[in-house]
Amino acid sequence: MVCAKTTVLHESGLHMRPAQEFVSAVANYPCKVVIKVGENCVNGKSILSVMAAGIQKGTPIEICCEGPQEQEALVAALEVLAKV
Amino acid sequence: MGVADLLSPQRIELNLSLQDKQAVLERLVELESRGDAIIDLEAFRRDMMAREAQGGTAVEAGIAVPHAKSSAVRYPSLAVVTLKKGIDCGALDGVPSDLFFMIAVPADAELHMAVLARLTTLLMEPEFLQQLRKAATPEEFLHLVDEFEQRLPQLDSKWQEAPTATVLAVTACPTGIAHTYMAADALERAGQHLGVTVKVETQGAGGTKNKLTPQEIRQCTAVIIAAGREVDMSRFQGIKVLRVSVNEGIYRAEELVQRAASGDAPVYGGVDLPREVERIGVRSYRQLMNGVSHMLPFVIGGGILTALAFLLDDMSLGYAHFGSNTPVSAWLRAIGQAALGFMLPILAGFTSVAIADRPGMMVGFVGGALAASGATLAAPEGSGAPAGFLGAMIAGFAGGYLMVGLKKLLDRLPGTIEGIKSILLYPVAGLLMVGLFMCLINPFVGALNSALYGSLQVLGPQSRIVLGALLAGMMSIDMGGPFNKAAYLFGTSTLAALATGQESDVMAAVMIGGMVPPLVIALATTFCKSCFTPEERKSGAVNYILGLCFVTEGAVPFAASDPLRVLPACILGSAVAGGLSMLFGCAVPAPHGGIFLCPVMINPGGYLAALAAGSLAGMLLLAVLKKNRTILREH
């Protein structure tokens, strides 16, 4: 498993559009993608779960990928989050 | 409090057969209108479609969440449409969407996230989705949402405070050119800064913009009235209202918006209930300025057309009807005079409205018209001795306070006749009262007028210079009232005694007396800028034209708003000019026309010199008098 910490920079948090972008960026990797927000772990491949986490701007999060191509998936996830 | 609270059975429609996404969206927008969360459905529809155009809102598992953060939304609201057969909305997982939740939220990012997160948390439960799709009625659907939501932890996010604070404001200043809009800008900026939805209605010279709707007023947290003149308060009954000056609206906008958003304001309960403590002088001034500001366009429009009538006329056709000899000038003059004819009713009417709100309007207008006609009990058609603008000011205040008294009186009547009060009792009783009042005042005006005219006639061959100064000064005393009319009538009588085309020096002095006041104002607004507000300065320039064309009315708005300073200055200026005109032996062959008579008058050079000297003298006195003016200014 690989993990990386980052911060949500989107002006309105991870609302629908950023959530869609995030999920489509990681959806094609076979590994599991999890976003840790505080105590919560949400499924990074489900738009619903990402939105349900209600992650506001400035929130520190940790992204963990586990399984085949976990490295690439993590890079893709960080890239899409950095692209505001 | 939760998702279920944002829904209502009215806004849920199940198992529809719609063919495409656009049809579903239109249906959802329509559903959102069933409730009062949306202020402006069209604006909301636009915002919603704009959001949709940025990218699809289909999520996954057949769910789509079209949404818009929109300033057209008062507080969060949900609408639901489910389809018998899902349609492709471009979801990432390729599943056709059949469950549509439309979210309408105010333009507040945090709130939007809170609603979205809560809703999607619910929708993540597969069992919940399965049951939702089986729901047969909107009530059942709503019940399911409620039931599943109970299982989630309680919310503590800020949307529980919804509906969010909405602050409305009305801005208005006496002339409606600058301060009205500066205050509106300041309040809107303060709203953005504080994250409060602020809508501002501006009541400027160009009319009311961004008008507050009854629905908005009903649902707002509080209203800020930032006005330098009266605004119609009747629509704010029972609403929390903060009343401040325009300047406070400009310089203390944040404080005001904050106060209003927290609901820290007294509830407005009609004209007789406590309003801000205000000195009587300041209040009367504000009420009067309501009349003056509404009168201005009539004076400027009517005055300029009258001036144009002289400019375009052909003097060779005769002096007696100069200004309406040719069809064009006759037409211009007629409509110009029609506008000027409204001056006094408008002045009185809107002064009265400022005192008694809407019920005061009719009595004020009629009182002003009676002041203009000089009607008395004996001569109800009009006595030929109008009471002028001073009479109209009296009519405005009298009308307003008569109505306030009448309202108090009728308060004791049983509530069952409440309905007929405003449509029957106020108009009828008010009209009778103001009619009687004016007809009792006007005889004194008429008597004064006759006495003045009589004494002018028996004045005999006094010094011509003194006579000229006296007559010219009288023209300025009330600019259309008994003094003015007595002097003017005396002037025209000297003209009538001569053969046609003969020049009268008395008429020349009278005319110059009526030309000086607007010029005094014009010069003062040019050379004594600090004595006037920016708006006054702008309308002051027109007075150059009006003065030169002998349209005395141009000075009336200024005289009405500050009579104790403007009148003495104008009287002095007129008297100086009238005396000099006599001294120089100037004489004119026609009763009106201003400087257009120069080609046919005796000693036009002397006349212009007298005019300049009088206007300068008046301006200097006005500058001195206005220097110490400390109150009642917009700055």
XYZ file of C-alpha atoms in Angstrom:
719
model
C 0.000 0.000 0.000
C 1.215 3.504 -0.812
C -0.095 6.620 0.861
C 0.373 10.378 0.448
C -0.910 13.347 2.407
C -2.295 16.413 0.679
C -4.796 19.224 1.112
C -7.952 19.980 -0.818
C -7.447 23.218 -2.723
C -10.751 23.457 -4.577
C -12.537 26.659 -3.763
C -15.776 24.904 -2.922
C -14.260 21.670 -1.615
C -14.646 18.295 -3.290
C -18.123 18.908 -4.600
C -19.584 17.109 -7.547
C -17.328 18.207 -10.373
C -14.006 17.666 -8.548
C -15.355 14.380 -7.216
C -16.223 13.243 -10.726
C -12.799 14.287 -11.945
C -11.073 12.509 -9.092
C -12.974 9.286 -9.600
C -12.507 9.260 -13.349
C -8.767 9.800 -12.840
C -8.371 6.713 -10.663
C -11.201 4.523 -11.927
C -9.120 2.737 -14.532
C -6.471 1.485 -12.137
C -7.201 -1.972 -10.770
C -6.053 -1.117 -7.218
C -8.218 0.019 -4.296
C -8.245 3.805 -3.731
C -9.160 5.178 -0.298
C -9.386 8.769 0.871
C -8.801 9.238 4.589
C -10.443 12.313 6.065
C -9.786 12.437 9.789
C -11.119 9.167 11.144
C -13.131 8.500 8.007
C -12.096 6.303 5.114
C -14.040 6.692 1.886
C -13.987 4.769 -1.337
C -12.084 6.916 -3.807
C -13.635 5.156 -6.757
C -17.203 6.102 -5.915
C -18.392 9.618 -6.678
C -21.126 9.176 -4.119
C -18.701 8.284 -1.344
C -16.328 11.096 -2.189
C -19.143 13.595 -2.186
C -20.647 12.086 0.925
C -17.418 12.822 2.765
C -18.138 16.505 2.204
C -14.501 17.515 2.101
C -14.173 21.279 2.347
C -11.376 23.447 1.011
C -8.272 23.352 3.162
C -9.050 19.962 4.664
C -5.951 17.731 5.045
C -6.553 14.323 3.527
C -4.536 11.184 2.936
C -4.842 9.075 -0.162
C -3.959 5.386 0.006
C -3.812 2.980 -2.903
C -3.450 -0.765 -2.502
C -3.119 -3.408 -5.192
C -1.824 -3.574 -8.766
C -0.547 -0.267 -10.182
C -0.936 1.390 -6.795
C 1.983 3.709 -7.505
C 0.508 4.999 -10.748
C -2.936 5.381 -9.235
C -1.538 7.465 -6.380
C 0.306 9.752 -8.791
C -2.832 10.167 -10.901
C -4.882 10.985 -7.785
C -2.406 13.581 -6.552
C -2.165 15.119 -9.981
C -5.878 15.575 -10.358
C -6.145 17.076 -6.870
C -3.353 19.524 -7.578
C -5.023 20.631 -10.791
C -7.441 23.229 -9.526
C -33.371 18.520 10.481
C -31.933 16.944 7.382
C -32.573 15.987 3.801
C -36.179 15.125 4.558
C -36.785 18.666 5.737
C -35.720 20.041 2.398
C -38.234 17.874 0.591
C -41.965 18.060 0.372
C -44.434 15.638 -1.249
C -45.337 18.446 -3.629
C -41.836 18.395 -4.987
C -41.648 14.648 -5.589
C -42.924 13.014 -8.764
C -42.518 9.278 -9.210
C -42.283 6.917 -12.160
C -42.550 9.495 -14.909
C -41.957 8.599 -18.545
C -39.654 11.324 -19.820
C -37.466 10.872 -22.870
C -34.425 13.027 -22.292
C -32.411 14.845 -19.671
C -33.659 18.291 -20.704
C -37.265 17.276 -20.065
C -36.333 15.944 -16.629
C -34.490 19.131 -15.727
C -37.396 21.318 -16.811
C -39.730 19.164 -14.739
C -37.485 19.507 -11.695
C -37.203 23.274 -12.025
C -40.971 23.413 -12.229
C -41.196 21.327 -9.040
C -38.793 23.658 -7.246
C -41.271 26.452 -7.767
C -43.709 24.634 -5.479
C -42.477 26.155 -2.292
C -40.969 29.475 -1.482
C -37.262 28.707 -1.589
C -36.846 30.166 -5.052
C -36.940 33.929 -5.317
C -36.704 34.145 -9.085
C -37.535 30.966 -10.972
C -36.170 32.224 -14.301
C -32.828 33.180 -12.784
C -32.687 29.850 -11.012
C -33.427 28.009 -14.246
C -30.615 29.906 -15.957
C -28.128 29.128 -13.183
C -29.171 25.503 -13.189
C -28.769 25.107 -16.931
C -25.439 26.935 -16.842
C -24.162 24.482 -14.245
C -25.426 21.551 -16.285
C -23.650 22.893 -19.354
C -20.338 22.754 -17.457
C -20.571 19.009 -17.107
C -23.126 16.316 -16.420
C -24.456 15.761 -12.943
C -25.151 12.054 -13.274
C -23.290 10.292 -10.467
C -23.503 6.536 -10.400
C -25.914 3.705 -9.687
C -28.660 5.478 -11.679
C -28.513 8.577 -9.521
C -28.245 12.090 -10.913
C -27.948 15.199 -8.799
C -28.513 18.305 -10.903
C -27.848 21.334 -8.769
C -27.181 25.040 -8.726
C -25.787 27.496 -6.273
C -27.841 30.503 -7.132
C -28.539 33.909 -5.687
C -32.104 33.307 -6.840
C -32.461 30.776 -4.022
C -33.395 31.770 -0.504
C -32.640 28.556 1.330
C -31.818 24.962 0.383
C -34.581 22.989 -1.278
C -34.774 19.574 -2.935
C -36.964 18.248 -5.707
C -37.183 14.631 -6.889
C -38.165 12.988 -10.125
C -37.932 9.242 -10.669
C -38.329 7.634 -14.071
C -39.930 4.357 -15.035
C -37.051 3.743 -17.380
C -33.648 5.320 -16.881
C -32.095 7.580 -19.505
C -28.442 7.996 -20.358
C -27.048 11.092 -18.744
C -23.375 10.295 -19.227
C -22.701 8.698 -15.834
C -19.160 7.430 -15.322
C -20.364 3.905 -14.599
C -22.605 3.924 -17.708
C -25.774 3.131 -15.749
C -28.843 5.001 -17.099
C -30.143 7.530 -14.574
C -33.615 7.072 -13.158
C -33.358 8.791 -9.781
C -33.010 12.581 -9.997
C -32.454 14.754 -6.950
C -32.334 18.452 -7.748
C -30.563 20.603 -5.183
C -31.258 24.338 -5.066
C -28.981 26.205 -2.676
C -28.143 29.856 -2.105
C -24.795 31.074 -3.406
C -22.882 29.696 -0.437
C -20.217 27.104 -1.100
C -20.075 25.631 2.381
C -23.808 25.175 2.557
C -23.849 23.575 -0.861
C -21.234 21.036 0.217
C -23.119 20.265 3.399
C -26.348 19.477 1.536
C -24.572 17.519 -1.173
C -22.619 15.453 1.348
C -25.645 14.668 3.436
C -27.721 13.631 0.457
C -25.004 11.450 -1.055
C -24.328 9.816 2.294
C -27.916 8.663 2.258
C -27.769 7.543 -1.338
C -24.734 5.346 -0.713
C -26.958 2.811 1.027
C -27.962 0.207 -1.622
C -30.942 -0.938 0.404
C -32.203 2.612 0.582
C -31.996 3.030 -3.170
C -33.820 -0.202 -3.719
C -36.670 0.848 -1.474
C -36.841 4.326 -2.945
C -37.360 2.876 -6.385
C -40.278 0.849 -5.064
C -42.006 3.771 -3.398
C -45.526 4.223 -4.791
C -46.426 7.680 -3.543
C -44.520 10.889 -2.786
C -45.505 10.521 0.862
C -44.040 7.058 1.009
C -40.879 8.290 -0.696
C -40.486 11.061 1.807
C -41.143 8.703 4.662
C -38.345 6.420 3.452
C -35.912 9.309 3.278
C -36.836 10.288 6.794
C -36.562 6.743 8.091
C -33.121 6.101 6.624
C -31.890 9.465 7.681
C -32.703 8.610 11.302
C -29.994 5.974 11.135
C -27.341 8.523 10.242
C -25.607 10.538 12.941
C -27.217 13.879 13.709
C -26.047 16.773 11.608
C -24.218 19.642 13.107
C -23.320 21.454 9.949
C -24.369 25.009 9.314
C -27.271 24.287 7.007
C -29.404 23.539 10.002
C -29.542 27.273 10.420
C -31.274 27.581 7.080
C -33.088 29.580 5.906
C -30.071 31.814 5.744
C -30.287 35.488 6.473
C -31.448 37.600 3.590
C -31.169 41.325 3.929
C -33.137 43.684 1.731
C -32.458 47.365 1.357
C -33.982 50.425 -0.218
C -31.794 53.405 -1.017
C -33.017 56.854 -2.000
C -31.568 60.356 -1.838
C -33.308 63.662 -2.556
C -32.122 64.020 -6.145
C -31.577 60.343 -6.851
C -28.446 60.696 -8.947
C -25.419 59.679 -6.910
C -25.945 58.787 -3.259
C -28.752 56.359 -3.980
C -26.393 54.236 -6.026
C -23.339 54.710 -3.823
C -25.285 53.390 -0.863
C -26.591 50.476 -2.930
C -23.050 49.553 -3.974
C -21.762 49.809 -0.430
C -24.528 47.588 0.945
C -24.093 44.968 -1.759
C -20.350 44.894 -1.218
C -20.853 44.569 2.511
C -23.190 41.651 1.844
C -20.617 39.863 -0.282
C -17.961 40.481 2.303
C -20.087 39.147 5.130
C -21.567 36.299 3.126
C -25.083 37.649 3.495
C -27.474 37.768 0.574
C -28.291 41.425 0.078
C -30.709 42.806 -2.468
C -30.976 46.545 -2.877
C -33.802 48.461 -4.476
C -32.684 51.862 -5.730
C -35.209 54.657 -5.944
C -33.287 57.096 -8.083
C -34.161 59.874 -10.459
C -34.494 57.311 -13.235
C -37.155 55.409 -11.331
C -37.079 52.356 -9.105
C -34.652 49.632 -10.068
C -34.303 46.094 -8.751
C -37.668 46.353 -7.050
C -38.220 44.190 -3.989
C -41.040 41.728 -4.517
C -43.732 41.156 -1.910
C -42.473 37.588 -1.548
C -38.916 38.717 -0.870
C -40.141 41.213 1.662
C -42.203 38.571 3.414
C -39.269 36.233 3.761
C -36.329 38.490 4.427
C -34.586 38.761 7.767
C -34.730 42.540 7.817
C -34.920 45.564 5.563
C -32.495 48.485 5.598
C -33.991 51.779 4.488
C -31.115 54.125 3.697
C -32.922 57.211 2.512
C -32.546 60.966 2.476
C -36.184 61.302 1.605
C -39.335 59.411 2.435
C -39.987 56.050 0.863
C -43.271 54.217 0.786
C -43.265 52.147 3.960
C -46.686 50.548 3.667
C -45.292 47.362 2.137
C -43.000 46.757 5.130
C -45.782 46.299 7.674
C -44.737 43.690 10.211
C -41.195 43.422 8.814
C -38.037 44.238 10.738
C -36.808 47.563 9.418
C -33.685 49.615 10.062
C -34.121 53.236 9.015
C -30.978 55.255 8.464
C -29.750 58.125 6.334
C -28.231 57.537 2.906
C -24.846 58.468 4.294
C -24.991 55.786 6.916
C -25.858 53.395 4.115
C -22.633 54.407 2.407
C -20.244 54.673 5.331
C -21.609 52.128 7.796
C -22.775 49.508 5.330
C -21.123 46.497 6.982
C -22.386 47.357 10.404
C -25.898 47.791 9.012
C -25.884 44.545 7.050
C -24.569 42.689 10.065
C -27.248 44.143 12.287
C -29.969 43.433 9.756
C -28.770 39.873 9.137
C -28.899 39.135 12.838
C -32.462 40.458 12.927
C -31.533 43.220 15.343
C -34.130 45.729 14.193
C -37.530 46.949 15.313
C -40.614 45.644 13.551
C -42.220 48.284 11.382
C -45.833 48.808 12.309
C -47.180 51.741 10.361
C -46.673 55.472 10.304
C -47.747 56.098 13.850
C -45.478 53.650 15.577
C -42.053 54.575 16.852
C -39.542 55.413 14.219
C -36.115 56.794 14.793
C -36.156 59.855 16.925
C -35.591 62.671 14.548
C -35.618 66.367 15.070
C -38.732 67.963 13.654
C -36.641 70.225 11.458
C -34.767 67.341 9.919
C -37.918 65.353 9.409
C -39.790 68.230 7.813
C -36.855 68.860 5.539
C -36.821 65.252 4.438
C -40.543 65.324 3.792
C -40.254 68.544 1.839
C -37.315 67.198 -0.154
C -39.473 64.295 -1.232
C -41.727 66.851 -2.892
C -38.854 68.907 -4.287
C -37.047 65.947 -5.811
C -40.166 64.802 -7.588
C -40.865 68.334 -8.793
C -37.431 68.806 -10.407
C -38.049 66.999 -13.714
C -41.220 68.997 -14.264
C -39.365 72.247 -13.723
C -36.447 71.326 -15.940
C -38.465 69.751 -18.755
C -41.193 72.375 -18.747
C -38.747 75.250 -18.282
C -36.496 74.240 -21.143
C -39.362 73.701 -23.565
C -40.729 77.115 -22.647
C -37.300 78.613 -23.270
C -37.125 76.819 -26.624
C -40.500 78.273 -27.550
C -39.031 81.770 -27.276
C -35.876 80.787 -29.112
C -37.815 79.419 -32.078
C -40.436 82.133 -32.224
C -40.679 84.914 -34.744
C -40.759 88.277 -33.020
C -41.907 90.121 -36.131
C -45.350 88.549 -35.752
C -46.088 90.586 -32.654
C -45.077 91.157 -29.053
C -48.257 90.432 -27.173
C -48.076 86.704 -27.756
C -44.353 86.400 -28.082
C -43.418 82.837 -27.350
C -46.418 81.380 -29.142
C -46.590 83.215 -32.437
C -45.521 80.302 -34.642
C -47.178 76.876 -34.449
C -43.924 75.239 -33.324
C -43.283 77.636 -30.500
C -46.939 77.629 -29.521
C -46.784 73.866 -29.259
C -43.538 73.866 -27.299
C -44.856 76.506 -24.980
C -48.112 74.630 -24.416
C -46.466 71.387 -23.374
C -43.804 73.242 -21.402
C -46.486 75.067 -19.503
C -48.386 71.807 -19.027
C -45.336 70.375 -17.253
C -44.845 73.516 -15.196
C -48.518 73.326 -14.281
C -47.766 70.115 -12.391
C -45.101 71.714 -10.233
C -47.250 72.729 -7.322
C -49.427 69.584 -7.168
C -46.297 67.412 -7.344
C -44.520 69.419 -4.662
C -47.493 69.272 -2.314
C -48.428 65.707 -3.230
C -45.072 64.131 -2.544
C -44.467 66.179 0.579
C -47.761 64.822 1.830
C -46.867 61.254 0.800
C -43.713 61.575 2.860
C -45.813 62.418 5.894
C -48.815 60.125 5.548
C -47.616 57.446 3.086
C -49.951 56.530 0.270
C -53.177 57.922 1.742
C -51.483 61.336 1.723
C -50.942 61.366 -2.011
C -54.374 62.371 -3.236
C -54.927 65.090 -0.659
C -51.472 66.528 -1.306
C -51.955 66.647 -5.052
C -55.341 68.286 -4.769
C -54.072 70.710 -2.135
C -51.243 71.700 -4.459
C -53.647 72.153 -7.357
C -55.853 74.345 -5.195
C -52.814 76.389 -4.194
C -52.088 76.861 -7.891
C -55.633 77.856 -8.779
C -56.229 79.963 -5.715
C -59.695 78.469 -5.254
C -61.861 79.912 -2.477
C -65.320 79.088 -1.192
C -66.705 82.061 -3.083
C -64.713 81.397 -6.228
C -64.210 77.636 -6.372
C -62.997 77.783 -9.954
C -60.005 79.797 -8.861
C -59.583 83.369 -7.799
C -56.791 84.443 -10.087
C -54.528 84.832 -7.078
C -52.522 81.628 -6.790
C -50.787 80.836 -3.529
C -47.579 79.863 -5.288
C -44.974 77.396 -4.111
C -45.141 78.632 -0.546
C -48.863 77.850 -0.638
C -48.121 74.445 -2.105
C -45.660 73.737 0.695
C -48.371 74.600 3.201
C -50.802 72.398 1.290
C -48.356 69.485 1.342
C -47.736 69.634 5.068
C -51.379 70.339 5.847
C -52.579 67.494 3.626
C -50.095 65.055 5.148
C -50.896 65.902 8.727
C -54.629 66.003 8.075
C -54.350 62.429 6.830
C -52.256 61.359 9.794
C -54.933 62.840 12.038
C -57.674 61.175 10.058
C -55.949 57.805 10.338
C -55.689 58.202 14.111
C -59.329 59.181 14.283
C -60.493 56.225 12.210
C -58.378 53.792 14.222
C -61.164 53.743 16.767
C -63.656 52.406 14.283
C -64.382 48.671 14.423
C -62.104 46.373 12.450
C -64.929 45.204 10.220
C -64.833 48.417 8.228
C -61.050 48.283 7.841
C -61.494 47.443 4.185
C -63.440 50.523 3.229
C -61.134 52.888 5.075
C -58.524 53.185 2.419
C -60.827 52.924 -0.568
C -63.620 55.164 0.667
C -63.146 56.997 3.937
C -59.614 58.323 3.475
C -60.188 59.702 -0.018
C -63.570 61.234 0.630
C -62.947 62.687 4.079
C -59.399 63.680 3.125
C -60.532 65.483 -0.007
C -63.226 67.389 1.858
C -60.779 68.388 4.569
C -58.005 69.567 2.286
C -60.499 71.339 0.023
C -61.938 73.242 2.956
C -58.515 74.018 4.355
C -57.168 75.463 1.123
C -60.349 77.393 0.403
C -60.040 78.991 3.830
C -56.392 79.918 3.284
C -56.674 81.140 -0.284
C -58.921 84.153 0.470
C -56.101 85.571 2.595
C -53.722 85.038 -0.287
C -56.214 86.693 -2.611
C -56.732 89.579 -0.222
C -52.982 90.052 0.097
C -52.680 89.977 -3.668
C -55.428 92.585 -4.137
C -54.014 94.782 -1.398
C -50.563 94.662 -2.949
C -51.903 95.397 -6.406
C -54.047 98.188 -5.062
C -51.171 99.805 -3.222
C -48.957 99.525 -6.279
C -51.541 101.456 -8.249
C -51.839 104.218 -5.699
C -48.098 104.320 -5.231
C -48.092 107.171 -7.698
C -45.047 108.677 -9.314
C -42.482 107.655 -6.769
C -38.891 107.460 -7.719
C -38.770 105.152 -10.728
C -35.721 103.420 -9.319
C -37.434 102.568 -6.044
C -40.491 101.340 -7.937
C -38.330 99.148 -10.161
C -36.476 97.663 -7.205
C -39.726 97.073 -5.332
C -41.473 95.349 -8.238
C -38.471 93.216 -9.120
C -37.997 92.213 -5.505
C -41.653 91.224 -5.260
C -41.181 88.882 -8.210
C -38.719 86.902 -6.110
C -40.529 86.847 -2.801
C -42.767 83.923 -3.637
C -41.996 83.106 -7.294
C -45.570 82.568 -8.408
C -47.487 83.522 -5.277
C -49.460 86.688 -4.437
C -46.446 89.058 -4.385
C -45.129 87.781 -7.692
C -48.519 87.886 -9.345
C -49.330 91.389 -8.077
C -46.055 92.719 -9.466
C -46.469 90.913 -12.770
C -50.046 92.061 -13.183
C -48.948 95.629 -12.471
C -46.235 95.288 -15.085
C -48.581 93.998 -17.758
C -51.118 96.698 -16.918
C -48.566 99.387 -17.737
C -47.926 97.599 -20.993
C -51.645 97.414 -21.760
C -52.014 101.147 -21.157
C -49.549 101.833 -23.960
C -50.107 101.426 -27.667
C -49.004 98.077 -29.064
C -45.272 98.017 -29.653
C -44.578 100.758 -27.123
C -42.011 99.909 -24.479
C -42.695 99.866 -20.750
C -39.886 100.451 -18.265
C -42.020 99.008 -15.462
C -42.485 95.758 -17.368
C -38.743 95.614 -17.920
C -38.108 95.868 -14.184
C -40.729 93.245 -13.438
C -39.273 90.859 -15.970
C -35.734 91.276 -14.766
C -36.972 90.531 -11.266
C -38.169 87.166 -12.509
C -35.004 86.442 -14.448
C -32.585 86.972 -11.594
C -33.537 84.098 -9.213
C -32.579 81.217 -11.539
C -29.383 83.066 -12.445
C -28.535 83.525 -8.767
C -28.916 79.780 -8.325
C -26.951 78.980 -11.459
C -24.067 81.272 -10.531
C -24.018 80.025 -6.957
C -23.910 76.376 -8.029
C -21.018 77.253 -10.344
C -18.937 79.495 -8.132
C -19.893 78.389 -4.646
C -19.719 74.649 -5.105
C -19.335 73.833 -1.436
C -22.754 75.346 -0.739
C -24.533 72.649 -2.700
C -24.708 68.908 -2.952
C -23.347 67.365 -6.158
C -26.880 66.709 -7.344
C -27.920 70.295 -6.743
C -24.908 71.460 -8.697
C -25.868 69.335 -11.673
C -29.410 70.623 -11.861
C -28.187 74.158 -11.130
C -26.581 74.610 -14.549
C -29.948 74.413 -16.299
C -30.904 77.564 -14.443
C -28.658 79.690 -16.694
C -31.000 78.973 -19.573
C -34.156 79.257 -17.519
C -33.100 82.568 -15.999
C -32.184 84.152 -19.310
C -35.556 83.068 -20.699
C -37.521 84.459 -17.720
C -38.605 81.048 -16.464
C -38.524 81.924 -12.760
C -39.753 78.439 -11.862
C -36.203 77.133 -12.253
C -35.339 78.565 -8.869
C -38.371 77.098 -7.124
C -36.884 73.698 -6.181
C -33.921 75.446 -4.591
C -36.092 78.016 -2.890
C -38.433 75.336 -1.590
C -35.622 73.263 -0.135
C -33.985 76.161 1.689
C -36.338 79.162 1.612
C -34.797 81.115 4.469
C -31.486 81.476 2.652
C -32.402 81.311 -1.006
C -35.306 83.763 -0.901
C -33.466 86.703 0.704
C -30.624 86.299 -1.756
C -32.982 86.188 -4.723
C -35.017 89.137 -3.473
C -31.905 91.247 -3.035
C -30.582 90.270 -6.457
C -33.897 90.997 -8.151
C -34.289 94.337 -6.418
C -30.800 95.431 -7.429
C -31.443 94.394 -11.026
C -34.876 96.041 -11.128
C -33.557 99.323 -9.717
C -30.656 99.377 -12.174
C -32.950 98.535 -15.086
C -34.992 101.615 -14.238
C -31.854 103.691 -13.719
C -30.594 102.762 -17.160
C -33.990 103.533 -18.666
C -34.499 100.049 -20.032
C -37.955 99.249 -21.407
C -39.549 96.245 -23.122
C -42.550 95.942 -25.426
C -43.689 92.433 -24.364
C -44.591 90.733 -21.071
C -42.265 87.761 -21.524
C -39.348 86.531 -23.552
C -36.322 87.303 -21.374
C -33.158 88.147 -23.276
C -34.858 87.309 -26.547
C -36.412 90.767 -26.278
C -32.968 92.388 -26.515
C -33.331 93.306 -30.212
C -36.525 95.231 -29.564
C -35.955 96.691 -26.114
C -34.634 100.103 -25.198
C -31.052 100.007 -23.910
C -30.402 96.254 -24.039
C -26.809 96.792 -22.927
C -27.989 98.442 -19.730
C -30.503 95.651 -19.226
C -27.843 92.966 -19.463
C -25.594 94.923 -17.115
C -28.449 95.247 -14.619
C -29.160 91.532 -14.938
C -25.524 90.627 -14.325
C -25.199 92.988 -11.381
C -28.373 91.743 -9.728
C -27.465 88.098 -10.239
C -23.988 88.621 -8.825
C -25.330 90.479 -5.810
C -27.795 87.680 -5.162
C -25.133 85.043 -5.564
C -22.804 86.765 -3.114
C -25.512 87.003 -0.483
C -26.461 83.376 -1.047
C -22.831 82.320 -0.665
C -22.586 84.177 2.626
C -25.873 82.804 3.919
C -25.140 79.251 2.870
C -21.660 79.293 4.302
C -22.886 78.532 7.761
C -25.335 75.929 6.685
C -24.530 72.979 8.853
C -27.559 70.753 8.878
C -29.691 68.990 6.357
C -26.951 68.257 3.922
C -26.249 65.004 2.228
C -22.600 65.339 3.162
